Amino acid sequence: MLDRARELGSSTVWDRYDALQPMCGFGDLGLCCDICFMGPCRIDPFGEGARVGACGADADVIVARNLARAVAGGAAAHTDHGREVVAVLHRAAEGSFQSGYRLSDAGKLRTLAREWGIAEAGRADRDVALDLTHAMTLQFGLQQGPLQTALRAPQPQRTRWDAMGITPRGIDREVVELLHRTHHGVESDPVALLRAAMRTALADGWGGSMLATDVQDVLFGGPRAIRSRANLGVLEERQVNLLVHGHEPTLSEMIVAASRDPEAIARAKAAGADGINVAGICCTANEILMRQGMPVAGNYLHQELALLTGAVDVMVVDVQCVMPSLPEVARCHHTRIVSTSPKARVPGAERVEFDPLRAKEIAHEIVNRAIEAYSKRDPAAVRIPRERMDLVAGFTNENLPYYMGGRFRSGYRPLVDAIAAGRIRGIVGIVGCNTPRISQDSHHLALVGELLARDVLVVQTGCAAIASAKAGLLRPEASLEQAGPGLRQVCEAVGIPPVIHVGSCVDNSRILNVCTALVAEGGIGRDLSELPIAAAAPEAMSEKAITIGMYAVASGIFTAFLPVPRVAGSRVVRRYLEQDVEQETGGKFLFTNDVQEASHAVLATLDWKRKALKLAPMMYENGVPAGAARTFVTYEPPKGLESLGCGHAQQRSQARPPDE
Ligand code: XCC
């Protein structure tokens, strides 16, 4: 597809990334502060440059503040998504579900109502939904907590949060307070800032994201294991191809329904197509995959490549991870980009503004545009790569017990027994994005492959799950090809893939719920921090990724994060997040650019947790090679920005003042 881009004279994210080299070394280390307008101040605590900003902020404060702002941004994105879907369910219930939305999982609605203390027995679904969504809406403006869904966390973890003062008090409150504390001249203690960032992240993972998952299940149905396909080869040469991209399923679910309408199909046929093919990119793809089995065209770095095929008639985008370059790339062909969210306009794209009360009508309008566009497609310009892979997705914390234990032994006991007996080493959640800084999917696949071979069950969401999907790791047969002997036995016995796809990025909340259920099952840890589990974001790109990492660490989970985020400029920040925080939350980060180091550290963590729990030795000798894992983090300061190859520092030293 990159060759095709060159033929078409189009540039992609990789070209733009290359054109930006060398990137700012100060920024990369987290040492550029643009929080007030005295700056931007770029400081160089390791070399001969300024050691503090104009206000006196040193490297530790600047790095912590920048990181905390990223966490606030990520939490705002996820939790605002949660707010949106709660509002859609509420308005749908107010209008007695005339708008086209319906209650697809009344069972989950009632389970949630009981959890939230809302009367449900003998009441109509609509009334229960109204009360539940009202209570959920209040969680965003809550001032003193508790967040209802955060009460799901095991008590020992919540006790740690209380002791640290990081129990989230309200979803919006934590985002706002973090932005306040990072404003010029407020919080100057880097560790206090990092703790505040964890509190905000917890309001996302155990708050806004968890609400999003729950409400989406109620509205669109709790997922079940479902077959589908992934990669650019899911585009169909002889069908209208409508790609949905972004994050929120409120419109994309309606588009799927509209594409199945016999009248729309007849119109597509009248335009010369064989049918209508709806597929997705990024997390909107994951949402409609999980519930509807719609194919996935790719993860984050595939968004432009899909357009270059010339086979996409309409790409409809909502929020998050949508490159502003899309209309420009789409110009090579007949492809129409349609932006829809009131929060996200894309210059150069067509506009159909989403309104939940007219969702059905809007979905039909978009399908019609795709049919119209199809008739303008140039078949000679179409190049669809043949690659596409079968997959099974649709796992959740609610249905895994059934798939693991079967109808008569449904529960987490079989999984817990397999871990305790040393058949499965542990469970690792691998999540997050792609980035042009890393060859696409290479870290994901290296890490997943290494862990599977060592009997680790992998649970995935987001673009990480799509990377595995494209590589065939979401097929049950993958356990024969890639899993170690213990994991293979379990996967074969119950018929699941060795990599479990649990949904979109907000569905990381499902992973937290699985871990909580494992604690409740008993026998492999009384707290999340004791479980033989870990997390990784091997190709992190977005602010949401660091927010997810923060709530994983705050939840007691060891988390490998690659590439190193902008923390390298501060020893205090690195020492706290990679070492000291473990005393407080039970979890910690490993920041590295080396995927093998990440896999060794993850394996060593699982083995260490197993040993502490006195679990049986692993049945098969396939652990991390002795001495391979880094057991402690060293904090060698960089030797000055010049020696780091910092392009801007070099440019600065060579540059002449403007008046010369
Ligand atoms: Fe990252 Fe979350 Fe975006 Fe994919 S879509 S690039 S945030 S993994 Ni969720």
XYZ file of C-alpha atoms and ligand atoms in Angstrom:
669
model
C 0.000 0.000 0.000
C 2.959 2.326 0.583
C 4.067 1.675 -3.001
C 0.555 2.482 -4.093
C 0.692 5.724 -2.114
C 3.815 6.692 -4.066
C 2.162 5.826 -7.380
C -0.770 7.999 -6.446
C 1.474 10.803 -5.186
C -0.106 10.634 -1.759
C 1.718 10.937 1.523
C 0.962 8.885 4.607
C 1.680 9.115 8.297
C 5.081 7.482 7.718
C 6.097 10.137 5.174
C 4.983 12.921 7.452
C 6.750 11.327 10.401
C 9.983 11.021 8.380
C 9.707 14.605 7.214
C 9.637 15.731 10.838
C 12.982 14.154 11.739
C 14.869 14.954 13.817
C 12.096 15.457 16.318
C 12.486 17.740 19.298
C 14.798 16.116 21.833
C 13.572 18.380 24.614
C 9.993 17.374 23.936
C 10.920 13.719 23.700
C 12.413 13.826 27.190
C 9.399 15.729 28.515
C 11.554 18.809 29.107
C 9.678 21.340 27.013
C 7.150 23.300 29.061
C 4.530 25.356 27.239
C 2.055 25.577 30.065
C 2.322 29.361 30.441
C 3.089 32.062 27.903
C 6.467 33.012 29.347
C 7.758 29.996 27.475
C 7.998 27.617 25.812
C 10.893 26.821 28.133
C 13.174 24.027 27.029
C 15.510 22.965 29.775
C 18.580 20.763 29.698
C 19.309 19.480 33.185
C 21.929 17.031 31.912
C 23.974 19.395 29.772
C 24.955 23.024 29.787
C 21.590 24.600 29.038
C 19.091 26.148 31.426
C 18.246 23.887 34.331
C 14.913 25.470 35.191
C 12.145 27.218 33.312
C 11.422 30.940 33.613
C 9.155 30.296 36.621
C 11.735 28.106 38.318
C 10.107 24.763 37.499
C 12.772 22.080 37.277
C 12.929 18.951 35.153
C 10.951 16.843 37.603
C 8.023 19.258 37.809
C 7.987 19.867 34.061
C 8.031 16.163 33.183
C 5.405 15.281 35.802
C 3.174 18.135 34.725
C 3.377 17.208 31.049
C 2.625 13.579 31.813
C -0.262 14.495 34.096
C -1.776 16.681 31.362
C -1.607 13.746 28.975
C -3.408 11.604 31.543
C -6.114 14.261 31.897
C -6.498 14.336 28.103
C -6.809 10.579 27.849
C -9.256 10.363 30.736
C -11.326 13.196 29.267
C -11.598 11.341 25.951
C -12.685 8.023 27.447
C -15.013 9.462 30.037
C -16.671 11.864 27.615
C -17.365 8.843 25.435
C -18.983 7.282 28.521
C -21.069 10.402 29.103
C -22.247 10.358 25.499
C -23.527 6.788 25.534
C -25.230 7.266 28.904
C -27.010 10.303 27.395
C -28.047 8.324 24.326
C -29.584 5.569 26.445
C -31.315 8.141 28.653
C -32.810 10.039 25.720
C -33.814 6.822 24.023
C -35.653 5.751 27.188
C -37.266 9.201 27.534
C -38.604 8.891 24.024
C -39.821 5.346 24.739
C -37.281 4.007 22.274
C -38.942 5.620 19.252
C -35.591 6.965 18.014
C -34.453 3.582 16.742
C -32.364 2.574 19.742
C -33.618 -0.266 21.818
C -32.742 -2.102 24.980
C -30.823 -5.012 23.586
C -29.782 -6.521 26.891
C -32.553 -6.103 29.430
C -30.888 -8.767 31.600
C -27.782 -6.629 32.003
C -29.948 -3.549 32.593
C -31.551 -5.287 35.553
C -28.269 -6.665 36.888
C -26.857 -3.131 36.796
C -29.969 -1.698 38.430
C -29.585 -4.100 41.348
C -25.904 -3.184 41.669
C -26.774 0.523 41.656
C -29.560 0.104 44.230
C -32.319 0.954 41.759
C -35.656 -0.796 42.190
C -36.307 -3.017 39.194
C -38.654 -5.816 40.252
C -42.061 -5.379 38.669
C -41.023 -2.204 36.815
C -40.927 -1.598 33.080
C -37.510 -1.717 31.396
C -37.919 1.866 30.287
C -38.438 3.151 33.827
C -35.480 1.185 35.116
C -33.338 2.538 32.269
C -34.389 6.107 33.072
C -33.458 5.778 36.740
C -30.224 3.981 35.989
C -29.016 6.496 33.414
C -29.988 9.354 35.719
C -27.829 7.844 38.468
C -25.005 7.263 36.000
C -25.138 10.847 34.750
C -24.692 12.101 38.299
C -21.398 10.199 38.557
C -19.777 12.711 36.225
C -20.554 15.675 38.468
C -20.067 13.872 41.769
C -17.896 15.777 44.243
C -17.144 13.350 47.042
C -17.654 9.896 45.567
C -17.886 7.069 45.750
C -17.918 6.190 42.085
C -20.388 3.344 41.985
C -18.395 1.225 39.560
C -15.132 1.778 41.480
C -16.753 -0.094 44.347
C -16.275 -3.206 42.206
C -12.527 -3.116 42.866
C -11.346 -5.575 45.507
C -11.347 -4.086 49.007
C -7.556 -4.350 49.554
C -6.979 -2.266 46.404
C -9.488 0.323 47.519
C -7.792 0.467 50.908
C -4.517 1.279 49.162
C -6.233 4.071 47.177
C -7.686 5.514 50.371
C -4.293 5.408 52.085
C -2.724 7.226 49.132
C -5.583 9.710 48.847
C -6.275 8.701 45.249
C -9.782 7.286 45.493
C -11.631 9.073 42.673
C -14.375 11.395 43.891
C -16.163 12.205 40.681
C -15.340 11.676 37.020
C -15.234 15.269 35.834
C -13.862 16.521 39.133
C -10.676 14.495 38.756
C -10.040 15.664 35.190
C -10.663 19.302 36.136
C -8.581 19.141 39.293
C -5.662 17.643 37.411
C -5.808 20.419 34.853
C -5.925 22.942 37.689
C -2.989 21.370 39.509
C -0.909 21.400 36.352
C -1.668 25.068 35.651
C 1.250 27.432 36.055
C 2.203 27.916 39.667
C -0.012 25.335 41.360
C 1.283 21.835 42.238
C 5.076 21.791 42.215
C 5.621 18.401 43.836
C 6.212 15.910 41.012
C 5.186 12.859 43.016
C 1.986 14.527 44.225
C 1.224 15.309 40.578
C 1.725 11.683 39.585
C -0.558 10.507 42.378
C -3.185 13.006 41.241
C -2.776 11.672 37.705
C -3.448 8.174 38.989
C -6.609 9.358 40.676
C -7.814 10.846 37.403
C -6.895 7.672 35.559
C -8.871 5.610 38.078
C -11.891 7.820 37.394
C -11.500 6.683 33.795
C -10.823 2.942 34.131
C -13.102 2.251 37.074
C -15.502 5.074 36.164
C -16.154 6.566 32.730
C -14.844 3.651 30.680
C -16.679 1.121 32.818
C -19.918 3.062 32.406
C -19.349 3.197 28.650
C -18.933 -0.570 28.412
C -21.952 -1.306 30.589
C -24.288 1.076 28.792
C -23.149 -0.014 25.335
C -23.911 -3.604 26.307
C -27.394 -2.606 27.460
C -28.059 -0.623 24.286
C -26.462 -2.847 21.680
C -26.296 -6.200 23.411
C -23.722 -7.998 25.522
C -21.230 -9.582 23.098
C -20.997 -13.315 22.503
C -18.143 -15.193 20.858
C -18.448 -14.385 17.197
C -16.538 -15.134 13.998
C -15.313 -12.482 11.622
C -12.308 -11.424 9.538
C -9.613 -8.771 9.676
C -7.203 -6.852 7.447
C -7.560 -4.763 4.311
C -8.672 -7.827 2.380
C -12.086 -7.542 4.036
C -12.870 -4.757 1.558
C -14.996 -6.143 -1.250
C -14.328 -5.313 -4.870
C -17.916 -5.816 -5.931
C -19.694 -4.314 -2.941
C -20.325 -0.861 -1.592
C -17.637 -0.477 1.082
C -18.576 1.732 3.998
C -15.878 2.074 6.651
C -16.646 3.333 10.152
C -13.739 4.783 12.102
C -13.337 6.293 15.542
C -14.703 5.142 18.861
C -18.359 5.534 19.638
C -20.802 2.844 18.534
C -23.913 5.014 18.783
C -23.991 5.814 15.078
C -22.038 2.853 13.711
C -24.518 0.345 15.168
C -27.272 2.191 13.330
C -25.225 2.177 10.116
C -24.838 -1.598 10.383
C -28.622 -1.898 10.773
C -29.244 0.485 7.845
C -26.845 -1.497 5.638
C -28.943 -4.611 6.231
C -32.152 -2.912 5.168
C -33.492 -4.753 2.086
C -34.334 -1.463 0.386
C -30.781 -0.183 0.829
C -29.415 -3.455 -0.522
C -31.750 -3.186 -3.506
C -30.493 0.345 -4.153
C -26.899 -0.869 -3.963
C -27.725 -3.580 -6.474
C -29.396 -1.093 -8.745
C -26.134 0.862 -8.654
C -24.315 -2.255 -9.860
C -22.912 -3.561 -6.555
C -23.419 -7.024 -5.103
C -24.277 -5.656 -1.674
C -23.153 -3.367 1.139
C -20.077 -4.173 3.178
C -19.657 -2.293 6.471
C -16.239 -2.687 8.053
C -14.282 -0.712 10.627
C -11.010 0.859 11.664
C -9.760 1.329 15.238
C -12.197 1.005 18.110
C -15.449 1.698 16.280
C -14.420 -1.430 14.385
C -13.993 -3.304 17.634
C -17.422 -2.204 18.847
C -19.300 -3.471 15.788
C -17.073 -6.543 15.599
C -17.824 -7.553 19.170
C -21.579 -7.313 18.832
C -22.328 -7.684 15.134
C -19.366 -9.630 13.794
C -18.595 -6.901 11.255
C -15.151 -7.250 9.668
C -12.196 -5.127 10.723
C -10.215 -3.368 8.000
C -7.366 -2.552 10.340
C -5.930 -0.721 13.281
C -4.752 2.861 13.671
C -2.034 2.842 10.998
C -4.391 1.265 8.465
C -6.734 4.239 8.240
C -4.929 5.911 5.342
C -3.960 2.630 3.704
C -7.613 1.636 3.493
C -8.362 4.828 1.559
C -5.505 4.179 -0.858
C -7.181 0.946 -2.014
C -9.656 3.021 -4.007
C -12.343 0.604 -2.831
C -13.711 2.619 0.084
C -16.820 4.523 -0.936
C -17.463 6.312 2.327
C -15.416 6.492 5.496
C -17.517 7.836 8.327
C -15.628 9.141 11.331
C -16.696 10.055 14.845
C -14.184 10.862 17.597
C -10.597 10.004 18.558
C -7.687 8.625 16.538
C -9.027 10.084 13.285
C -6.116 11.593 11.333
C -6.887 15.064 9.954
C -5.071 13.912 6.799
C -7.933 11.640 5.712
C -9.703 14.028 3.274
C -6.376 14.746 1.570
C -5.561 11.045 1.166
C -9.112 10.304 0.035
C -8.706 12.811 -2.783
C -6.707 10.223 -4.777
C -9.952 8.392 -5.408
C -13.698 8.898 -5.330
C -13.806 8.189 -1.568
C -15.974 10.479 0.558
C -15.045 11.199 4.183
C -18.035 12.034 6.363
C -17.518 13.561 9.787
C -20.379 13.206 12.230
C -19.564 14.140 15.807
C -20.634 17.569 17.098
C -17.228 17.519 18.836
C -15.106 16.613 15.818
C -15.240 18.427 12.515
C -12.712 17.467 9.856
C -11.925 20.224 7.362
C -12.231 18.871 3.838
C -14.719 16.195 4.856
C -18.443 16.123 4.227
C -20.596 16.710 7.243
C -23.597 14.819 8.521
C -24.056 15.839 12.125
C -25.046 13.062 14.466
C -28.187 13.529 16.490
C -29.262 10.553 18.594
C -32.928 11.398 18.080
C -32.478 11.064 14.303
C -29.866 8.318 14.389
C -31.772 5.944 12.133
C -32.410 8.588 9.486
C -28.791 9.755 9.603
C -27.518 6.199 9.244
C -29.689 5.723 6.138
C -28.437 9.026 4.737
C -24.828 7.865 5.127
C -25.538 4.483 3.544
C -27.147 6.324 0.611
C -24.068 8.483 0.204
C -21.938 5.349 0.091
C -24.160 3.856 -2.629
C -23.955 7.100 -4.581
C -20.182 7.148 -4.219
C -19.926 3.544 -5.399
C -21.311 4.508 -8.771
C -18.364 6.916 -9.143
C -15.740 4.318 -8.200
C -13.094 3.674 -10.850
C -12.646 -0.124 -10.945
C -9.304 0.268 -12.717
C -7.913 2.219 -9.756
C -8.911 -0.353 -7.149
C -6.127 -2.321 -5.431
C -7.341 -4.389 -2.504
C -4.617 -6.440 -0.842
C -5.640 -10.069 -0.569
C -4.627 -10.402 3.070
C -7.469 -11.181 5.375
C -7.653 -13.455 8.368
C -10.379 -15.320 10.237
C -10.900 -14.505 13.876
C -13.088 -15.119 16.889
C -13.911 -12.121 19.114
C -16.728 -11.186 21.470
C -15.416 -12.278 24.873
C -16.425 -10.444 28.041
C -16.075 -10.821 31.771
C -19.692 -11.976 31.772
C -19.371 -14.684 29.112
C -15.828 -15.967 29.759
C -16.973 -18.109 32.699
C -19.367 -19.878 30.330
C -16.752 -20.390 27.630
C -14.139 -21.519 30.150
C -16.344 -23.717 32.280
C -19.166 -24.770 30.003
C -22.824 -24.828 30.795
C -22.545 -26.966 33.901
C -19.327 -25.619 35.381
C -19.671 -21.987 34.404
C -17.324 -19.831 36.450
C -13.714 -18.781 36.739
C -12.716 -21.908 38.719
C -11.331 -23.817 35.706
C -9.146 -20.822 34.762
C -8.005 -20.306 38.354
C -7.222 -24.034 38.661
C -5.212 -23.966 35.432
C -3.162 -21.042 36.752
C -2.715 -22.550 40.214
C -1.635 -25.904 38.757
C 1.028 -24.296 36.539
C -0.643 -25.042 33.243
C -1.167 -21.340 32.565
C 1.556 -19.010 33.872
C -0.745 -16.027 34.217
C -2.829 -13.545 32.265
C -1.478 -10.497 30.472
C -3.605 -7.683 29.070
C -1.970 -6.269 25.949
C -3.627 -3.098 24.762
C -3.078 0.162 22.924
C -2.221 1.625 19.610
C 0.169 1.625 16.656
C 2.739 4.334 16.128
C 4.971 5.171 13.183
C 7.848 5.094 15.663
C 7.605 1.293 15.598
C 7.188 -0.948 12.573
C 3.447 -1.582 12.543
C 2.354 -4.466 14.790
C 5.929 -5.718 15.231
C 6.056 -5.125 18.979
C 2.550 -6.418 19.494
C 3.295 -9.661 17.728
C 6.741 -10.137 19.272
C 5.321 -9.725 22.757
C 2.190 -11.786 22.225
C 4.203 -14.561 20.542
C 6.745 -14.714 23.349
C 4.058 -14.832 26.027
C 1.911 -17.444 24.301
C 4.939 -19.706 23.904
C 5.467 -19.448 27.640
C 1.921 -20.458 28.554
C 0.541 -16.989 29.185
C -3.103 -16.352 28.317
C -3.315 -13.015 26.510
C -6.327 -10.719 26.769
C -6.563 -7.814 24.328
C -8.475 -4.721 23.341
C -8.141 -1.852 20.899
C -5.602 -1.744 18.125
C -3.492 -4.354 19.907
C -6.286 -6.889 19.422
C -6.524 -5.957 15.735
C -2.776 -6.584 15.354
C -3.280 -10.111 16.692
C -6.368 -10.559 14.561
C -4.438 -9.802 11.374
C -1.765 -12.300 12.413
C -4.300 -15.075 12.973
C -3.863 -15.196 16.744
C -7.578 -14.789 17.421
C -8.326 -18.149 15.798
C -8.708 -21.138 18.123
C -6.172 -22.957 15.896
C -3.537 -20.427 16.957
C -3.141 -22.350 20.203
C -1.733 -25.292 18.186
C 0.638 -23.045 16.286
C 1.842 -20.604 18.920
C 0.890 -21.582 22.467
C 3.094 -23.398 24.950
C 1.953 -26.912 25.920
C 0.025 -25.937 29.055
C -1.885 -23.087 27.469
C -2.555 -25.231 24.404
C -4.158 -27.945 26.543
C -6.523 -25.441 28.131
C -7.407 -23.698 24.853
C -7.999 -26.984 23.078
C -10.099 -28.369 25.911
C -12.446 -25.390 25.952
C -12.120 -24.335 22.313
C -10.999 -20.733 22.795
C -8.219 -18.834 21.051
C -5.056 -18.240 23.106
C -5.630 -14.514 22.595
C -8.961 -13.303 23.925
C -10.419 -10.202 22.293
C -12.553 -8.314 24.807
C -13.330 -5.202 22.807
C -12.490 -1.550 22.376
C -10.277 0.644 24.550
C -13.081 1.562 26.955
C -13.547 -2.195 27.320
C -10.287 -2.377 29.236
C -12.847 -2.108 31.996
C -13.763 -5.708 31.119
C -10.177 -6.716 31.903
C -10.437 -5.019 35.308
C -13.677 -6.893 35.888
C -12.090 -10.231 34.909
C -9.222 -9.606 37.341
C -11.674 -8.688 40.093
C -13.602 -11.892 39.427
C -10.373 -13.895 39.712
C -9.734 -12.372 43.137
C -13.301 -13.210 44.158
C -12.880 -16.778 42.942
C -10.010 -17.160 45.422
C -6.765 -19.090 45.409
C -4.487 -16.950 43.231
C -4.356 -13.673 45.140
C -6.482 -11.617 47.512
C -5.864 -8.445 45.624
C -5.201 -7.420 42.022
C -1.575 -6.757 42.968
C -1.148 -10.362 44.094
C -2.599 -12.019 40.987
C -0.152 -13.444 38.430
C -1.193 -10.838 35.875
C 0.486 -7.994 34.018
C -0.274 -5.460 31.307
C 1.505 -3.982 28.311
C 1.025 -1.261 25.726
C 3.722 -2.197 23.199
C 3.075 0.472 20.534
C 1.472 3.266 22.504
C 0.544 6.406 20.615
C -2.324 8.272 22.267
C -2.805 10.090 25.558
C -5.455 7.493 26.328
C -2.745 4.840 26.366
C -0.832 6.500 29.186
C -4.095 6.998 31.073
C -4.833 3.287 30.749
C -1.294 2.494 31.905
C -1.773 4.782 34.892
C -4.977 3.119 36.023
C -3.475 -0.323 35.516
C -0.507 0.605 37.731
C -2.812 2.271 40.268
C -4.820 -0.951 40.258
C -1.752 -2.944 41.301
C -0.750 -4.214 37.862
C 2.792 -4.293 36.458
C 2.659 -2.487 33.116
C 5.245 -2.436 30.342
C 4.869 0.709 28.239
C 6.605 1.139 24.889
C 7.973 3.335 23.435
C 9.234 5.262 26.467
C 6.793 8.139 26.968
C 8.078 11.641 27.687
C 9.495 10.818 31.121
C 13.187 10.302 30.465
C 14.059 13.854 31.476
C 13.232 13.262 35.122
C 14.846 10.752 37.398
C 12.270 11.483 40.090
C 9.365 10.680 37.758
C 10.997 7.506 36.471
C 11.991 6.320 39.912
C 8.506 6.871 41.273
C 6.621 5.260 38.388
C 9.055 2.403 37.769
C 9.935 1.616 41.362
C 8.551 3.462 44.386
C 4.891 3.391 43.376
C 4.915 -0.378 43.832
C 5.049 0.118 47.605
C 1.863 2.153 47.385
C -0.344 0.532 44.731
C 1.317 -2.858 44.258
C 1.898 -2.099 40.561
C 4.560 -0.246 38.627
C 5.633 0.710 35.106
C 8.475 -0.453 32.972
C 9.265 2.179 30.345
C 11.376 0.746 27.577
C 11.913 0.751 23.827
C 13.058 -2.865 23.880
C 10.244 -5.346 23.395
C 12.349 -8.266 24.537
C 13.101 -6.494 27.772
C 9.354 -5.934 28.156
C 8.515 -9.592 27.614
C 11.210 -10.755 30.014
C 10.043 -8.305 32.662
C 6.411 -9.389 32.224
C 7.365 -13.061 32.537
C 9.583 -12.390 35.544
C 6.701 -10.509 37.183
C 4.326 -13.429 36.651
C 6.888 -15.878 38.047
C 7.578 -13.653 41.007
C 3.864 -13.364 41.792
C 3.435 -17.130 41.441
C 6.309 -17.709 43.845
C 4.916 -15.261 46.392
C 1.579 -17.095 46.230
C 3.351 -20.462 46.508
C 1.553 -21.724 43.401
C 2.673 -24.998 41.822
C 5.780 -24.807 39.638
C 5.028 -24.422 35.953
C 4.275 -27.789 34.352
C 6.497 -27.109 31.383
C 9.944 -25.583 31.534
C 9.585 -22.700 29.159
C 10.009 -19.653 31.336
C 12.106 -16.575 30.908
C 15.779 -17.461 30.403
C 17.709 -17.153 33.677
C 19.158 -13.689 34.185
C 17.259 -12.223 31.245
C 14.892 -10.018 33.194
C 15.953 -6.670 34.489
C 15.337 -6.924 38.217
C 15.881 -3.305 39.086
C 15.822 -0.074 37.199
C 18.913 2.063 36.995
C 18.612 5.772 36.520
C 21.568 6.827 34.495
C 21.021 10.412 33.511
C 21.323 11.154 29.807
C 24.673 12.732 29.045
C 23.283 15.991 27.713
C 20.949 16.548 24.850
C 23.657 16.821 22.180
C 24.939 13.351 22.954
C 21.389 11.990 22.697
C 21.292 13.051 19.073
C 18.823 15.757 19.945
C 18.332 17.422 16.610
C 17.027 20.688 17.946
C 19.823 21.020 20.469
C 22.286 20.513 17.613
C 20.435 22.944 15.424
C 20.386 25.403 18.266
C 24.133 25.215 18.770
C 24.742 25.645 15.051
C 22.146 28.306 14.482
C 23.066 31.922 14.147
C 21.109 34.585 15.917
C 18.639 36.172 13.457
C 20.435 39.533 13.343
C 23.633 37.920 12.013
Fe -4.911 3.633 20.416
Fe -6.767 2.477 22.107
Fe -6.719 4.850 19.112
Fe -6.220 2.383 18.616
S -8.122 3.238 18.615
S -4.933 4.043 18.288
S -6.275 5.014 21.238
S -5.734 1.655 20.647
Ni -8.976 2.719 20.646
